[in-house]
Amino acid sequence: MGLVASVGMFLFTIFFLHYQSILSHKFFRLILQFVLFGSVLSAAFASLEHFQIVKKFNYAFLSPNMQVWHQNRAEVTFFNPNYYGIICCFCIMIAFYLFTTTKLNWLKVFCVIAGFVNLFGLNFTQNRTAFPAIIAGAIIYLFTTIKNWKAF
């Protein structure tokens, strides 16, 4: 078992060394844009699931103990609405980051749309603790990236 773990860690190290060699600022921003686009598609599926246009998945084929307990809460394909809520929080903060760092108007518009769409997706999960986490994350982001402290 120790040999398998050692080989796994070696492969993990090789992957991330290769990843660091090909990662550039432009490629990283492209990855973030693809993540935002995928989150918009997930939020569209969450709205279909919330309004019961699409039936919820039955995960009992994975394990007999898994049951659908989350009535009227969108879970998309994350098994649990709270997991989808966490992904929405990350995507909202990614949209906020891209909005504040880009100069492209089309990307700013897309970030605003993706942020609001993910807010609606987050609302469909009925996750109570996500909204304070987003507010706290936005405040921390603003205070760590502010350039003019005289404004406060």
PDB file of C-alpha atoms in Angstrom, residues 22-142:
ATOM      1  CA  ILE A  22       2.254  25.205 -19.485  1.00  0.00           C
ATOM      2  CA  LEU A  23       0.214  27.503 -17.245  1.00  0.00           C
ATOM      3  CA  SER A  24       0.251  31.117 -18.316  1.00  0.00           C
ATOM      4  CA  HIS A  25      -1.849  34.087 -17.273  1.00  0.00           C
ATOM      5  CA  LYS A  26      -3.858  33.913 -20.508  1.00  0.00           C
ATOM      6  CA  PHE A  27      -4.458  30.154 -20.166  1.00  0.00           C
ATOM      7  CA  PHE A  28      -5.511  30.545 -16.509  1.00  0.00           C
ATOM      8  CA  ARG A  29      -8.050  33.228 -17.435  1.00  0.00           C
ATOM      9  CA  LEU A  30      -9.351  30.990 -20.231  1.00  0.00           C
ATOM     10  CA  ILE A  31      -9.857  28.155 -17.736  1.00  0.00           C
ATOM     11  CA  LEU A  32     -11.768  30.515 -15.422  1.00  0.00           C
ATOM     12  CA  GLN A  33     -13.975  31.633 -18.322  1.00  0.00           C
ATOM     13  CA  PHE A  34     -14.771  28.000 -19.172  1.00  0.00           C
ATOM     14  CA  VAL A  35     -15.619  27.334 -15.518  1.00  0.00           C
ATOM     15  CA  LEU A  36     -18.012  30.295 -15.548  1.00  0.00           C
ATOM     16  CA  PHE A  37     -19.637  29.105 -18.766  1.00  0.00           C
ATOM     17  CA  GLY A  38     -20.120  25.638 -17.279  1.00  0.00           C
ATOM     18  CA  SER A  39     -21.624  27.168 -14.143  1.00  0.00           C
ATOM     19  CA  VAL A  40     -24.186  29.018 -16.265  1.00  0.00           C
ATOM     20  CA  LEU A  41     -25.195  25.699 -17.842  1.00  0.00           C
ATOM     21  CA  SER A  42     -25.400  24.102 -14.379  1.00  0.00           C
ATOM     22  CA  ALA A  43     -27.586  26.950 -13.141  1.00  0.00           C
ATOM     23  CA  ALA A  44     -29.891  26.469 -16.131  1.00  0.00           C
ATOM     24  CA  PHE A  45     -30.186  22.786 -15.215  1.00  0.00           C
ATOM     25  CA  ALA A  46     -30.795  23.770 -11.579  1.00  0.00           C
ATOM     26  CA  SER A  47     -33.711  25.954 -12.638  1.00  0.00           C
ATOM     27  CA  LEU A  48     -35.171  23.071 -14.651  1.00  0.00           C
ATOM     28  CA  GLU A  49     -34.767  20.818 -11.634  1.00  0.00           C
ATOM     29  CA  HIS A  50     -36.223  23.383  -9.223  1.00  0.00           C
ATOM     30  CA  PHE A  51     -39.347  23.939 -11.316  1.00  0.00           C
ATOM     31  CA  GLN A  52     -39.640  20.142 -11.716  1.00  0.00           C
ATOM     32  CA  ILE A  53     -39.325  20.199 -15.500  1.00  0.00           C
ATOM     33  CA  VAL A  54     -36.567  17.601 -15.111  1.00  0.00           C
ATOM     34  CA  LYS A  55     -36.987  14.829 -12.549  1.00  0.00           C
ATOM     35  CA  LYS A  56     -34.386  14.493  -9.813  1.00  0.00           C
ATOM     36  CA  PHE A  57     -31.791  11.795 -10.268  1.00  0.00           C
ATOM     37  CA  ASN A  58     -32.223   8.659  -8.214  1.00  0.00           C
ATOM     38  CA  TYR A  59     -28.825   7.817  -6.779  1.00  0.00           C
ATOM     39  CA  ALA A  60     -29.995   4.527  -5.257  1.00  0.00           C
ATOM     40  CA  PHE A  61     -28.151   2.595  -7.971  1.00  0.00           C
ATOM     41  CA  LEU A  62     -24.862   3.802  -6.434  1.00  0.00           C
ATOM     42  CA  SER A  63     -25.783   2.799  -2.925  1.00  0.00           C
ATOM     43  CA  PRO A  64     -29.070   1.583  -1.461  1.00  0.00           C
ATOM     44  CA  ASN A  65     -28.583   3.967   1.470  1.00  0.00           C
ATOM     45  CA  MET A  66     -28.703   7.055  -0.752  1.00  0.00           C
ATOM     46  CA  GLN A  67     -32.167   8.510  -0.866  1.00  0.00           C
ATOM     47  CA  VAL A  68     -33.616  11.701  -2.273  1.00  0.00           C
ATOM     48  CA  TRP A  69     -34.146  13.767   0.876  1.00  0.00           C
ATOM     49  CA  HIS A  70     -33.801  17.200  -0.654  1.00  0.00           C
ATOM     50  CA  GLN A  71     -37.298  18.074  -1.756  1.00  0.00           C
ATOM     51  CA  ASN A  72     -37.592  21.280  -3.811  1.00  0.00           C
ATOM     52  CA  ARG A  73     -33.827  21.920  -3.579  1.00  0.00           C
ATOM     53  CA  ALA A  74     -31.708  21.897  -6.719  1.00  0.00           C
ATOM     54  CA  GLU A  75     -28.759  19.548  -6.502  1.00  0.00           C
ATOM     55  CA  VAL A  76     -27.884  19.390 -10.225  1.00  0.00           C
ATOM     56  CA  THR A  77     -25.480  16.405 -10.334  1.00  0.00           C
ATOM     57  CA  PHE A  78     -23.606  16.987  -7.072  1.00  0.00           C
ATOM     58  CA  PHE A  79     -25.601  14.472  -4.933  1.00  0.00           C
ATOM     59  CA  ASN A  80     -26.347  17.191  -2.369  1.00  0.00           C
ATOM     60  CA  PRO A  81     -27.652  20.766  -2.739  1.00  0.00           C
ATOM     61  CA  ASN A  82     -25.004  22.028  -0.322  1.00  0.00           C
ATOM     62  CA  TYR A  83     -22.227  20.827  -2.654  1.00  0.00           C
ATOM     63  CA  TYR A  84     -23.819  22.653  -5.569  1.00  0.00           C
ATOM     64  CA  GLY A  85     -24.149  25.730  -3.333  1.00  0.00           C
ATOM     65  CA  ILE A  86     -20.401  25.654  -2.658  1.00  0.00           C
ATOM     66  CA  ILE A  87     -19.694  25.469  -6.395  1.00  0.00           C
ATOM     67  CA  CYS A  88     -22.019  28.442  -6.953  1.00  0.00           C
ATOM     68  CA  CYS A  89     -20.125  30.421  -4.294  1.00  0.00           C
ATOM     69  CA  PHE A  90     -16.811  29.685  -5.998  1.00  0.00           C
ATOM     70  CA  CYS A  91     -18.211  30.660  -9.396  1.00  0.00           C
ATOM     71  CA  ILE A  92     -19.648  33.919  -8.051  1.00  0.00           C
ATOM     72  CA  MET A  93     -16.250  34.822  -6.630  1.00  0.00           C
ATOM     73  CA  ILE A  94     -14.566  33.841  -9.926  1.00  0.00           C
ATOM     74  CA  ALA A  95     -16.998  36.136 -11.765  1.00  0.00           C
ATOM     75  CA  PHE A  96     -16.219  38.910  -9.275  1.00  0.00           C
ATOM     76  CA  TYR A  97     -12.472  38.407  -9.797  1.00  0.00           C
ATOM     77  CA  LEU A  98     -12.730  38.408 -13.589  1.00  0.00           C
ATOM     78  CA  PHE A  99     -15.020  41.453 -13.519  1.00  0.00           C
ATOM     79  CA  THR A 100     -12.573  43.477 -11.449  1.00  0.00           C
ATOM     80  CA  THR A 101      -9.451  42.466 -13.384  1.00  0.00           C
ATOM     81  CA  THR A 102     -10.530  42.521 -17.039  1.00  0.00           C
ATOM     82  CA  LYS A 103     -10.676  45.408 -19.464  1.00  0.00           C
ATOM     83  CA  LEU A 104     -12.833  43.631 -22.045  1.00  0.00           C
ATOM     84  CA  ASN A 105     -16.424  44.879 -22.067  1.00  0.00           C
ATOM     85  CA  TRP A 106     -17.926  41.616 -23.309  1.00  0.00           C
ATOM     86  CA  LEU A 107     -16.221  39.714 -20.500  1.00  0.00           C
ATOM     87  CA  LYS A 108     -17.486  42.200 -17.907  1.00  0.00           C
ATOM     88  CA  VAL A 109     -21.041  41.741 -19.192  1.00  0.00           C
ATOM     89  CA  PHE A 110     -20.611  37.961 -19.170  1.00  0.00           C
ATOM     90  CA  CYS A 111     -19.248  38.048 -15.601  1.00  0.00           C
ATOM     91  CA  VAL A 112     -22.225  40.085 -14.378  1.00  0.00           C
ATOM     92  CA  ILE A 113     -24.666  37.724 -16.094  1.00  0.00           C
ATOM     93  CA  ALA A 114     -22.845  34.637 -14.789  1.00  0.00           C
ATOM     94  CA  GLY A 115     -22.733  36.092 -11.274  1.00  0.00           C
ATOM     95  CA  PHE A 116     -26.469  36.744 -11.186  1.00  0.00           C
ATOM     96  CA  VAL A 117     -27.302  33.398 -12.798  1.00  0.00           C
ATOM     97  CA  ASN A 118     -25.224  31.653 -10.129  1.00  0.00           C
ATOM     98  CA  LEU A 119     -26.980  33.699  -7.437  1.00  0.00           C
ATOM     99  CA  PHE A 120     -30.278  32.331  -8.731  1.00  0.00           C
ATOM    100  CA  GLY A 121     -28.800  28.816  -8.812  1.00  0.00           C
ATOM    101  CA  LEU A 122     -27.627  29.322  -5.239  1.00  0.00           C
ATOM    102  CA  ASN A 123     -31.099  30.459  -4.272  1.00  0.00           C
ATOM    103  CA  PHE A 124     -32.535  27.251  -5.751  1.00  0.00           C
ATOM    104  CA  THR A 125     -30.337  25.213  -3.394  1.00  0.00           C
ATOM    105  CA  GLN A 126     -31.867  27.001  -0.371  1.00  0.00           C
ATOM    106  CA  ASN A 127     -28.427  27.086   1.224  1.00  0.00           C
ATOM    107  CA  ARG A 128     -28.636  29.485   4.176  1.00  0.00           C
ATOM    108  CA  THR A 129     -24.949  29.918   4.947  1.00  0.00           C
ATOM    109  CA  ALA A 130     -23.751  30.612   1.411  1.00  0.00           C
ATOM    110  CA  PHE A 131     -24.895  34.225   1.151  1.00  0.00           C
ATOM    111  CA  PRO A 132     -22.966  35.440   4.232  1.00  0.00           C
ATOM    112  CA  ALA A 133     -19.924  33.534   2.933  1.00  0.00           C
ATOM    113  CA  ILE A 134     -20.139  35.351  -0.406  1.00  0.00           C
ATOM    114  CA  ILE A 135     -20.481  38.725   1.306  1.00  0.00           C
ATOM    115  CA  ALA A 136     -17.517  38.013   3.587  1.00  0.00           C
ATOM    116  CA  GLY A 137     -15.440  36.737   0.662  1.00  0.00           C
ATOM    117  CA  ALA A 138     -16.209  39.826  -1.422  1.00  0.00           C
ATOM    118  CA  ILE A 139     -15.270  42.136   1.458  1.00  0.00           C
ATOM    119  CA  ILE A 140     -12.007  40.267   2.068  1.00  0.00           C
ATOM    120  CA  TYR A 141     -11.240  40.335  -1.666  1.00  0.00           C
ATOM    121  CA  LEU A 142     -11.859  44.075  -1.867  1.00  0.00           C
TER     122      LEU A 142
END
